CSV table of C-alpha atoms in Angstrom, one decimal:
chain,number,residue,atom,x,y,z
A,1,MET,CA,27.2,-7.1,25.4
A,2,ARG,CA,30.3,-6.5,23.2
A,3,ILE,CA,31.3,-10.1,23.5
A,4,GLU,CA,27.7,-11.2,22.7
A,5,LEU,CA,27.6,-9.1,19.6
A,6,ARG,CA,31.0,-10.5,18.5
A,7,ARG,CA,30.4,-14.2,19.1
A,8,SER,CA,26.6,-14.8,18.8
A,9,VAL,CA,24.3,-15.3,15.9
A,10,ALA,CA,22.7,-11.8,16.5
A,11,PRO,CA,25.0,-9.9,14.0
A,12,TRP,CA,24.3,-12.5,11.3
A,13,ALA,CA,20.6,-12.1,11.9
A,14,GLY,CA,20.8,-8.4,11.4
A,15,THR,CA,23.0,-8.8,8.3
A,16,VAL,CA,20.6,-11.3,6.7
A,17,ILE,CA,17.6,-9.1,7.4
A,18,LEU,CA,19.1,-6.0,5.9
A,19,ALA,CA,20.8,-7.7,2.9
A,20,SER,CA,17.8,-9.8,1.9
A,21,SER,CA,15.4,-6.9,2.2
A,22,LEU,CA,17.6,-4.6,0.1
A,23,ALA,CA,18.1,-7.4,-2.5
A,24,PHE,CA,14.3,-7.9,-2.6
A,25,LEU,CA,13.7,-4.2,-3.2
A,26,TYR,CA,16.4,-3.5,-5.7
A,27,LEU,CA,16.4,-6.7,-7.7
A,28,LEU,CA,12.7,-6.5,-8.5
A,29,LYS,CA,12.6,-3.0,-10.0
A,30,SER,CA,9.7,-3.9,-12.2
A,31,SER,CA,7.5,-4.3,-9.2
A,32,SER,CA,4.9,-1.9,-8.0
A,33,TRP,CA,7.1,-0.4,-5.2
A,34,TRP,CA,9.2,1.3,-7.8
A,35,HIS,CA,6.5,3.0,-9.8
A,36,GLY,CA,4.0,5.8,-9.5
A,37,THR,CA,3.2,8.0,-6.5
A,38,THR,CA,3.3,5.0,-4.2
A,39,ALA,CA,6.9,4.0,-5.0
A,40,TRP,CA,8.8,3.2,-1.8
A,41,THR,CA,10.9,6.3,-2.1
A,42,ALA,CA,8.2,8.7,-3.3
A,43,GLN,CA,6.6,9.6,0.0
A,44,TRP,CA,7.3,9.0,3.7
A,45,THR,CA,4.1,7.0,4.3
A,46,SER,CA,4.8,4.8,1.2
A,47,LEU,CA,8.3,4.2,2.5
A,48,ALA,CA,7.0,3.0,5.8
A,49,MET,CA,4.2,0.9,4.3
A,50,TRP,CA,6.4,-0.9,1.7
A,51,THR,CA,9.2,-1.7,4.2
A,52,ARG,CA,6.5,-3.0,6.6
A,53,SER,CA,5.2,-5.2,3.8
A,54,LEU,CA,8.6,-7.0,3.6
A,55,LEU,CA,7.9,-8.4,7.0
A,56,PHE,CA,5.9,-11.2,5.4
A,57,TYR,CA,9.2,-13.0,5.1
A,58,LEU,CA,11.5,-10.9,7.4
A,59,TRP,CA,9.4,-11.7,10.5
A,60,PRO,CA,9.7,-15.6,10.0
A,61,LEU,CA,13.4,-15.1,9.5
A,62,ALA,CA,13.7,-13.2,12.8
A,63,VAL,CA,11.7,-15.9,14.5
A,64,GLY,CA,14.0,-18.6,13.1
A,65,PHE,CA,17.2,-16.7,14.0
A,66,GLY,CA,15.9,-16.1,17.5
A,67,ALA,CA,15.3,-19.9,17.8
A,68,LEU,CA,18.8,-20.5,16.6
A,69,GLN,CA,20.1,-18.1,19.3
A,70,GLY,CA,18.0,-19.8,21.9
A,71,LEU,CA,19.6,-23.2,21.2
A,72,ARG,CA,23.1,-22.0,22.0
A,73,ASP,CA,23.2,-23.2,25.6
A,74,HIS,CA,21.8,-26.6,24.6
A,75,ARG,CA,24.3,-27.0,21.7
A,76,SER,CA,27.2,-26.2,24.1
A,77,ARG,CA,25.8,-28.6,26.7
A,78,MET,CA,26.2,-25.9,29.4
A,79,THR,CA,22.6,-25.6,30.5
A,80,GLU,CA,23.1,-27.4,33.9
A,81,LEU,CA,26.3,-25.5,34.5
A,82,LEU,CA,24.7,-22.1,33.9
A,83,THR,CA,21.7,-22.8,36.0
A,84,SER,CA,23.9,-23.7,38.9
A,85,THR,CA,25.6,-20.3,39.0
A,86,PRO,CA,24.3,-17.7,41.4
A,87,ARG,CA,23.6,-15.1,38.7
A,88,PRO,CA,19.9,-14.7,38.1
A,89,ALA,CA,18.5,-16.3,35.0
A,90,ARG,CA,16.9,-13.0,33.8
A,91,HIS,CA,20.4,-11.4,33.9
A,92,ARG,CA,21.8,-14.2,31.7
A,93,ALA,CA,18.9,-14.0,29.3
A,94,ALA,CA,19.0,-10.2,29.0
A,95,VAL,CA,22.3,-10.1,27.3
A,96,PRO,CA,21.6,-12.3,24.3
A,97,ALA,CA,18.0,-11.0,24.1
A,98,GLY,CA,19.4,-7.4,24.1
A,99,ALA,CA,22.0,-8.2,21.5
A,100,THR,CA,19.4,-9.7,19.2
A,101,ALA,CA,17.0,-6.8,19.7
A,102,ILE,CA,19.8,-4.3,18.9
A,103,THR,CA,20.9,-5.9,15.7
A,104,LEU,CA,17.4,-6.5,14.3
A,105,THR,CA,16.3,-3.0,15.2
A,106,SER,CA,19.5,-1.5,13.6
A,107,ALA,CA,19.0,-3.6,10.5
A,108,PHE,CA,15.4,-2.4,10.0
A,109,ALA,CA,16.4,1.2,10.8
A,110,LEU,CA,19.1,1.0,8.2
A,111,LEU,CA,16.6,-0.3,5.6
A,112,VAL,CA,14.3,2.6,6.4
A,113,LEU,CA,17.3,5.0,6.2
A,114,VAL,CA,18.3,3.8,2.8
A,115,GLY,CA,14.8,4.7,1.5
A,116,GLY,CA,14.5,7.8,3.7
A,117,VAL,CA,17.6,9.6,2.2
A,118,GLN,CA,15.9,9.3,-1.2
A,119,VAL,CA,12.5,10.5,-0.3
A,120,PRO,CA,13.3,14.3,-0.1
A,121,ALA,CA,14.3,14.2,-3.7
A,122,HIS,CA,10.8,13.1,-4.7
A,123,THR,CA,8.6,15.1,-2.5
A,124,SER,CA,8.5,18.3,-0.4
A,125,TYR,CA,5.9,17.0,2.0
A,126,THR,CA,7.4,16.0,5.3
A,127,HIS,CA,5.6,14.6,8.4
A,128,LEU,CA,6.0,12.2,11.3
A,129,GLY,CA,2.9,10.2,10.8
A,130,TRP,CA,5.0,7.4,9.1
A,131,LEU,CA,7.1,6.8,12.3
A,132,PRO,CA,4.6,4.6,14.2
A,133,ILE,CA,4.3,2.3,11.2
A,134,SER,CA,8.1,1.7,11.1
A,135,LEU,CA,8.4,1.5,14.9
A,136,VAL,CA,5.8,-1.2,15.1
A,137,GLY,CA,7.6,-3.0,12.2
A,138,ALA,CA,10.8,-3.0,14.2
A,139,LEU,CA,8.9,-4.2,17.3
A,140,PHE,CA,7.5,-7.1,15.3
A,141,LEU,CA,11.1,-8.3,14.5
A,142,VAL,CA,12.2,-8.0,18.1
A,143,ALA,CA,9.1,-9.7,19.5
A,144,GLY,CA,9.3,-12.5,17.0
A,145,ALA,CA,13.0,-13.1,17.7
A,146,LEU,CA,12.4,-13.2,21.5
A,147,LEU,CA,9.5,-15.7,21.0
A,148,GLY,CA,11.8,-17.8,18.9
A,149,MET,CA,14.5,-17.7,21.6
A,150,GLY,CA,12.1,-18.7,24.3
A,151,ALA,CA,10.5,-21.5,22.2
A,152,ALA,CA,13.8,-23.0,21.4
A,153,ARG,CA,14.9,-22.8,25.0
A,154,THR,CA,11.7,-24.7,25.9
A,155,LEU,CA,12.0,-27.2,23.0
A,156,PRO,CA,15.7,-27.6,22.4
A,157,SER,CA,15.9,-29.5,19.1
A,158,VAL,CA,17.8,-28.9,15.9
A,159,LEU,CA,14.4,-28.9,14.2
A,160,THR,CA,13.0,-26.1,16.3
A,161,PRO,CA,14.4,-23.1,14.3
A,162,PRO,CA,13.2,-24.3,10.8
A,163,LEU,CA,9.9,-25.4,12.1
A,164,LEU,CA,9.3,-22.1,13.9
A,165,ALA,CA,10.3,-20.2,10.8
A,166,VAL,CA,8.0,-22.2,8.6
A,167,SER,CA,5.1,-21.9,11.1
A,168,ALA,CA,5.6,-18.1,11.2
A,169,PHE,CA,5.6,-17.9,7.4
A,170,THR,CA,2.5,-20.0,7.3
A,171,PHE,CA,0.8,-17.7,9.8
A,172,THR,CA,1.5,-14.6,7.7
A,173,ALA,CA,0.4,-16.3,4.6
A,174,LEU,CA,-2.9,-17.5,6.1
A,175,MET,CA,-3.6,-14.1,7.5
A,176,HIS,CA,-3.0,-12.5,4.1
A,177,MET,CA,-4.9,-15.0,2.0
A,178,SER,CA,-7.7,-16.6,3.9
A,179,LEU,CA,-8.0,-16.4,7.7
A,180,GLY,CA,-7.3,-12.6,7.7
A,181,ARG,CA,-9.6,-11.9,4.8
A,182,THR,CA,-13.4,-11.4,4.5
A,183,THR,CA,-15.1,-12.0,1.1
A,184,THR,CA,-17.6,-9.3,0.1
A,185,THR,CA,-19.7,-8.9,-3.1
A,186,ALA,CA,-20.0,-5.5,-4.7
A,187,PRO,CA,-23.7,-4.7,-5.2
A,188,ALA,CA,-23.1,-2.7,-8.3
A,189,THR,CA,-21.0,-5.3,-10.2
A,190,GLY,CA,-21.8,-8.5,-8.4
A,191,LEU,CA,-18.0,-9.2,-8.3
A,192,ASP,CA,-16.4,-10.8,-5.2
A,193,SER,CA,-13.5,-9.1,-3.5
A,194,THR,CA,-11.8,-9.6,-0.2
A,195,GLN,CA,-11.0,-7.1,2.6
A,196,PRO,CA,-8.8,-7.5,5.7
A,197,ASN,CA,-10.5,-8.3,8.9
A,198,ARG,CA,-9.4,-7.9,12.5
A,199,LEU,CA,-7.4,-11.1,12.6
A,200,SER,CA,-5.2,-9.9,9.8
A,201,LEU,CA,-3.8,-7.1,12.0
A,202,LEU,CA,-2.1,-9.7,14.2
A,203,SER,CA,0.2,-10.4,11.2
A,204,PRO,CA,3.2,-8.2,10.6
A,205,GLU,CA,2.3,-7.7,6.9
A,206,VAL,CA,0.3,-4.8,5.6
A,207,GLU,CA,-1.9,-4.4,2.6
A,208,GLU,CA,-0.3,-3.4,-0.8
A,209,VAL,CA,0.1,0.4,-1.0
A,210,ARG,CA,-2.6,1.6,-3.5
A,211,SER,CA,-2.6,5.2,-2.5
A,212,THR,CA,-0.1,7.5,-0.9
A,213,LEU,CA,-2.9,9.1,1.1
A,214,VAL,CA,-3.6,5.8,3.0
A,215,THR,CA,-2.1,5.1,6.4
A,216,LEU,CA,-2.8,2.8,9.4
A,217,SER,CA,-5.0,4.2,12.1
A,218,THR,CA,-4.0,4.9,15.7
A,219,PRO,CA,-6.1,2.0,17.1
A,220,VAL,CA,-4.1,-0.4,14.8
A,221,HIS,CA,-0.8,0.9,16.2
A,222,ILE,CA,-2.1,0.5,19.8
A,223,GLY,CA,-3.6,-2.9,19.3
A,224,GLN,CA,-0.5,-4.3,17.5
A,225,THR,CA,1.8,-2.8,20.2
A,226,ILE,CA,-0.2,-4.6,22.9
A,227,TRP,CA,0.0,-7.9,21.0
A,228,LEU,CA,3.7,-7.6,20.4
A,229,LEU,CA,4.5,-6.6,24.0
A,230,GLY,CA,2.7,-9.8,25.1
A,231,MET,CA,4.6,-11.8,22.6
A,232,ALA,CA,8.0,-10.4,23.7
A,233,LEU,CA,7.1,-11.0,27.4
A,234,THR,CA,6.2,-14.6,26.7
A,235,GLY,CA,9.4,-15.1,24.8
A,236,PHE,CA,11.6,-13.7,27.6
A,237,ALA,CA,9.6,-15.6,30.2
A,238,LEU,CA,10.1,-18.8,28.3
A,239,LEU,CA,13.8,-18.0,28.1
A,240,ILE,CA,14.2,-17.8,31.8
A,241,ALA,CA,11.7,-20.5,32.8
A,242,ALA,CA,13.2,-23.5,34.6
A,243,THR,CA,10.1,-25.6,35.4
A,244,PRO,CA,7.1,-26.9,33.4
A,245,ARG,CA,4.8,-24.7,35.6
A,246,ALA,CA,6.8,-21.6,34.9
A,247,ARG,CA,6.8,-22.4,31.1
A,248,LEU,CA,3.0,-22.8,31.2
A,249,THR,CA,2.6,-19.5,33.1
A,250,ALA,CA,4.9,-17.8,30.5
A,251,LEU,CA,2.2,-18.3,27.9
A,252,ALA,CA,-0.2,-15.9,29.7
A,253,PRO,CA,1.3,-12.6,28.3
A,254,VAL,CA,0.9,-13.6,24.7
A,255,LEU,CA,-2.6,-14.9,25.2
A,256,ALA,CA,-3.6,-11.9,27.2
A,257,GLY,CA,-2.0,-9.6,24.6
A,258,ALA,CA,-3.9,-11.3,21.7
A,259,VAL,CA,-7.2,-10.9,23.6
A,260,LEU,CA,-6.6,-7.3,24.5
A,261,ALA,CA,-5.3,-6.5,21.0
A,262,LEU,CA,-8.4,-8.0,19.4
A,263,LEU,CA,-10.6,-5.8,21.6
A,264,VAL,CA,-8.6,-2.7,20.6
A,265,LEU,CA,-8.1,-3.4,16.9
A,266,PRO,CA,-10.9,-2.1,14.6
A,267,SER,CA,-13.2,-4.5,12.9
A,268,ASP,CA,-14.2,-2.2,10.0
A,269,PRO,CA,-11.6,-2.1,7.2
A,270,ARG,CA,-12.3,1.6,6.7
A,271,ARG,CA,-11.0,2.2,10.3
A,272,MET,CA,-7.9,0.1,9.7
A,273,TYR,CA,-6.6,1.8,6.6
A,274,VAL,CA,-7.6,5.4,6.8
A,275,VAL,CA,-6.9,8.6,4.8
A,276,ASP,CA,-4.2,10.8,6.2
A,277,LYS,CA,-6.3,14.0,6.5
A,278,THR,CA,-3.2,16.3,6.5
A,279,ALA,CA,-1.7,14.7,3.4
A,280,ALA,CA,-5.1,14.8,1.7
A,281,GLU,CA,-5.7,18.5,2.4
A,282,LEU,CA,-6.2,20.4,-0.8
A,283,VAL,CA,-3.8,23.1,-2.0
A,284,CYS,CA,-5.3,25.2,-4.9
A,285,ASP,CA,-4.4,27.7,-7.5
A,286,GLY,CA,-7.8,29.0,-8.6
A,287,PRO,CA,-9.9,26.1,-9.7
A,288,VAL,CA,-7.0,23.6,-9.9
A,289,CYS,CA,-6.3,21.7,-6.7
A,290,VAL,CA,-3.9,19.0,-5.6
A,291,THR,CA,-3.3,17.4,-2.2
A,292,ARG,CA,-0.7,18.6,0.1
A,293,ALA,CA,1.2,15.4,-0.5
A,294,HIS,CA,1.6,16.4,-4.1
A,295,GLN,CA,1.8,20.2,-3.7
A,296,ASP,CA,5.0,20.3,-5.7
A,297,ARG,CA,3.1,19.2,-8.8
A,298,LEU,CA,0.6,22.0,-8.7
A,299,ALA,CA,2.8,24.4,-10.9
A,300,ASP,CA,2.9,21.9,-13.7
A,301,LEU,CA,-0.8,21.1,-13.5
A,302,GLU,CA,-2.1,24.7,-13.3
A,303,ALA,CA,-2.0,25.8,-16.9
A,304,PRO,CA,-3.2,22.5,-18.4
A,305,GLY,CA,-6.0,22.3,-15.8
A,306,LYS,CA,-7.3,25.8,-16.5
A,307,LYS,CA,-7.1,25.2,-20.3
A,308,ALA,CA,-9.0,22.0,-20.0
A,309,LEU,CA,-11.8,23.8,-18.0
A,310,ARG,CA,-12.0,26.5,-20.7
A,311,LEU,CA,-12.3,23.9,-23.5
A,312,LEU,CA,-15.0,22.0,-21.6
A,313,ARG,CA,-16.9,25.2,-20.9
A,314,ALA,CA,-16.8,26.1,-24.6
A,315,ALA,CA,-18.0,22.6,-25.6
A,316,LEU,CA,-20.5,21.7,-22.9
A,317,GLY,CA,-21.8,25.1,-21.8
A,318,ASP,CA,-23.5,25.2,-18.4
A,319,ARG,CA,-23.0,21.5,-17.9
A,320,ALA,CA,-19.2,21.8,-17.9
A,321,PRO,CA,-17.2,21.0,-14.8
A,322,VAL,CA,-15.9,24.1,-13.0
A,323,SER,CA,-12.8,22.7,-11.2
A,324,VAL,CA,-10.0,20.2,-11.5
A,325,ARG,CA,-9.1,18.3,-8.3
A,326,GLU,CA,-7.0,15.4,-7.3
A,327,ASN,CA,-9.2,12.6,-6.1
A,328,THR,CA,-8.8,11.9,-2.4
A,329,ALA,CA,-11.5,9.2,-2.1
A,330,VAL,CA,-10.1,5.8,-1.2
A,331,LEU,CA,-12.6,3.1,-2.1
A,332,PRO,CA,-12.4,-0.6,-1.4
A,333,GLU,CA,-10.7,-2.7,-4.1
A,334,GLY,CA,-13.3,-4.0,-6.6
A,335,SER,CA,-15.8,-1.2,-5.9
A,336,THR,CA,-17.3,1.1,-8.5
A,337,PRO,CA,-15.6,4.5,-8.8
A,338,LYS,CA,-17.6,7.6,-7.9
A,339,TRP,CA,-17.4,10.7,-10.0
A,340,SER,CA,-18.6,14.3,-10.0
A,341,ARG,CA,-20.4,16.3,-12.7
A,342,THR,CA,-18.9,19.6,-11.6
A,343,THR,CA,-15.4,18.5,-10.8
A,344,VAL,CA,-12.7,16.8,-13.0
A,345,LEU,CA,-11.3,14.2,-10.6
A,346,PHE,CA,-8.0,12.5,-11.3
A,347,THR,CA,-5.0,11.0,-9.5
A,348,PHE,CA,-1.4,11.1,-10.5
A,349,ASP,CA,-1.4,7.3,-10.8
A,350,ASP,CA,-4.1,7.4,-13.6
A,351,GLU,CA,-2.3,5.9,-16.6
A,352,ILE,CA,-3.6,8.6,-18.9
A,353,VAL,CA,-2.2,11.3,-16.6
A,354,THR,CA,1.1,9.5,-15.9
A,355,ALA,CA,1.8,9.0,-19.6
A,356,ALA,CA,1.3,12.6,-20.5
A,357,SER,CA,4.7,13.9,-21.4
A,358,THR,CA,3.8,17.5,-22.4
A,359,SER,CA,1.5,20.2,-21.2
A,360,GLU,CA,-0.7,19.7,-24.2
A,361,GLU,CA,-1.0,16.0,-23.6
A,362,LEU,CA,-1.8,16.7,-19.9
A,363,THR,CA,-4.7,18.9,-21.1
A,364,TRP,CA,-6.0,16.1,-23.3
A,365,ALA,CA,-5.8,13.7,-20.3
A,366,LEU,CA,-7.8,16.1,-18.1
A,367,LEU,CA,-10.4,16.5,-20.9
A,368,ALA,CA,-10.7,12.7,-21.0
A,369,LYS,CA,-11.1,12.5,-17.2
A,370,GLY,CA,-13.7,15.2,-17.3
A,371,LEU,CA,-15.8,13.6,-20.1
A,372,VAL,CA,-15.3,9.9,-19.5
A,373,PRO,CA,-13.5,9.3,-16.2
A,374,GLY,CA,-13.7,5.5,-16.4
A,375,CYS,CA,-15.7,2.9,-14.5
A,376,THR,CA,-13.1,0.1,-14.2
A,377,PRO,CA,-13.5,-1.3,-10.6
A,378,VAL,CA,-11.0,0.1,-8.1
A,379,GLY,CA,-7.7,-1.7,-8.2
A,380,TRP,CA,-8.4,-3.3,-11.6
A,381,SER,CA,-6.9,-2.5,-15.0
A,382,GLY,CA,-8.0,-2.9,-18.6
A,383,PHE,CA,-8.4,-1.3,-22.0
A,384,GLY,CA,-11.8,-1.1,-23.7
A,385,ASP,CA,-14.9,0.9,-24.4
A,386,ASP,CA,-14.1,3.6,-21.9
A,387,GLU,CA,-10.9,4.4,-23.7
A,388,TYR,CA,-12.8,4.4,-27.1
A,389,ALA,CA,-15.3,6.8,-25.7
A,390,GLN,CA,-12.6,9.1,-24.2
A,391,ALA,CA,-10.9,9.3,-27.6
A,392,VAL,CA,-14.2,10.3,-29.4
A,393,ALA,CA,-15.1,12.8,-26.7
A,394,VAL,CA,-11.7,14.5,-26.6
A,395,GLY,CA,-11.6,14.5,-30.4
A,396,TRP,CA,-15.0,16.2,-30.4
A,397,VAL,CA,-13.9,18.9,-28.1
A,398,LEU,CA,-10.6,19.5,-30.0
A,399,GLY,CA,-12.1,19.1,-33.4
A,400,ASP,CA,-9.5,16.5,-34.3
A,401,LEU,CA,-9.2,12.8,-33.3
A,402,LYS,CA,-5.9,12.3,-31.5
A,403,PRO,CA,-4.3,9.2,-29.8
A,404,LEU,CA,-4.5,9.9,-26.0
A,405,PRO,CA,-1.6,9.4,-23.6
A,406,GLY,CA,-1.2,5.9,-22.3
A,407,THR,CA,-2.8,4.2,-25.3
A,408,PRO,CA,-0.9,0.8,-25.7
A,409,SER,CA,0.8,0.5,-29.1
A,410,ALA,CA,-0.9,-2.8,-29.7
A,411,ALA,CA,-4.4,-1.2,-29.2
A,412,ARG,CA,-3.9,1.9,-31.4
A,413,GLY,CA,-5.1,0.3,-34.6
A,414,GLU,CA,-8.3,-1.0,-33.1
A,415,LEU,CA,-8.8,2.3,-31.2
A,416,ALA,CA,-8.4,4.3,-34.4
A,417,ALA,CA,-10.8,2.1,-36.2
A,418,LYS,CA,-13.6,2.1,-33.6
A,419,SER,CA,-13.2,5.6,-32.3
A,420,GLY,CA,-12.6,7.0,-35.8
A,421,SER,CA,-15.8,5.6,-37.2
A,422,ALA,CA,-17.9,6.8,-34.2
A,423,TRP,CA,-16.2,10.3,-34.3
A,424,ARG,CA,-16.9,10.7,-38.1
A,425,ARG,CA,-20.6,9.8,-37.6
A,426,LEU,CA,-20.8,12.2,-34.7
A,427,GLU,CA,-19.2,15.0,-36.6
A,428,ALA,CA,-21.8,14.6,-39.4
A,429,LEU,CA,-24.7,15.5,-37.1
A,430,PRO,CA,-25.9,19.0,-36.4
A,431,PRO,CA,-24.1,20.8,-33.5
A,432,ALA,CA,-27.1,20.6,-31.2
A,433,GLU,CA,-27.5,16.9,-31.9
A,434,GLN,CA,-23.8,16.3,-31.3
A,435,LEU,CA,-24.0,18.0,-27.9
A,436,SER,CA,-27.0,15.9,-27.0
A,437,ARG,CA,-25.2,12.7,-27.8
A,438,ILE,CA,-22.1,13.8,-25.8
A,439,ASN,CA,-24.2,14.7,-22.8
A,440,ALA,CA,-25.9,11.3,-22.9
A,441,MET,CA,-22.5,9.6,-23.1
A,442,ARG,CA,-21.1,11.7,-20.2
A,443,ALA,CA,-24.2,11.0,-18.0
A,444,ALA,CA,-23.6,7.2,-18.5
A,445,ALA,CA,-19.9,7.6,-17.8
A,446,LEU,CA,-20.4,9.6,-14.6
A,447,SER,CA,-23.0,7.3,-13.2
A,448,CYS,CA,-21.2,4.1,-14.2
A,449,GLU,CA,-24.5,2.8,-15.4
A,450,GLY,CA,-24.2,1.5,-18.9
A,451,ASP,CA,-21.4,1.6,-21.4
A,452,PRO,CA,-20.6,5.2,-22.5
A,453,PHE,CA,-19.3,4.1,-25.9
A,454,GLU,CA,-22.3,1.9,-26.5
A,455,VAL,CA,-24.6,4.8,-25.5
A,456,LEU,CA,-22.7,7.1,-27.9
A,457,THR,CA,-22.6,4.7,-30.9
A,458,HIS,CA,-26.2,3.7,-30.4
A,459,GLU,CA,-27.4,7.3,-30.3
A,460,VAL,CA,-25.2,8.3,-33.3
A,461,SER,CA,-26.4,5.4,-35.4
A,462,ARG,CA,-30.1,6.2,-34.8
């Protein structure tokens, strides 16, 4: 094994896997894996999911390097000599296969370790639920490399490694873009969106991390493990097969693994990517609650949250929300958000919350989320009437129109003009009439039926 590690392509495979993945992560610091609560070093689950997402190109690399390793005997023109020795073929194949598995597993483990040493600095929430995600990721690399070795042993050509790598990359791309996606139409908006189907789980890539509370379910881990064990067995069987019949028989494990995996893997996207109930458990200080995953942020949120509730109570009376809570609902991308009349729901990735730099600005942000939480479809972004309505509503509560956190510089002039005009007309009305207009606007905002700003401006102009 020591000689194999020194003289084979296995160490180079591990080096390329580790170096390319770190370069990908660190050279693209403007990407989503560096920002917000879902940054790759912000939480353990996010770390595991983001490093798994890199397999969209790491797995084809592993398949290609495995094929290159499988061509060694053919390139050396030693195949007949080695097959004539009394040593069993499985013994000869175990050493290069083991060396490749060790280096690829070590490279992926080092990648996770680089992120893992940074996670404790960003969160106090620790758990082991992320381990299966990473372990299956390492198994994907090993199984892919073994399949590449076996395929190259069966089809010994200089074109085999690049063709296998391109085929593996095409497979992951198709699973992520078309074959592994199901198009659905949101009934509320009429907009089309796609969700992963069962076939997509045969791919090593995972969905983009949109919430730190989302993880892969146990049936997904089990089904993928079955599929990968079948793939690895087929690769090893092809590596030691000496006759056409043996090579044909070697395909049985990967086919059986695919069938069994598809029987085990869930078909409902809501059972593929699930909420981690332990991470989503609420930790409260009076009426202000956050998830256990963000428990260390509760101290900073407590005072602004309670102040926001007092201001809303004074402004809205009995219709005011009575609690502030981090939103644990994870809805499909493109769906309409769901809000509560009695609870101010927010996430630490809400732009208005993230941009709040002081306790006072955080209070304004929570006021905005309590009055006009926003109806932009999940996973989408934009700036428009919801933000205008937020500015008017918060200005009405505070008695002064203020630019809210997260307002883009380019939009401040237009926001001041539109919101300022509506706010001045609102302030000119009797107090009872003002409250009636605000309640009508809030009802539209909470139900996501109609435009809150249009409701407010229409009512004010009457």
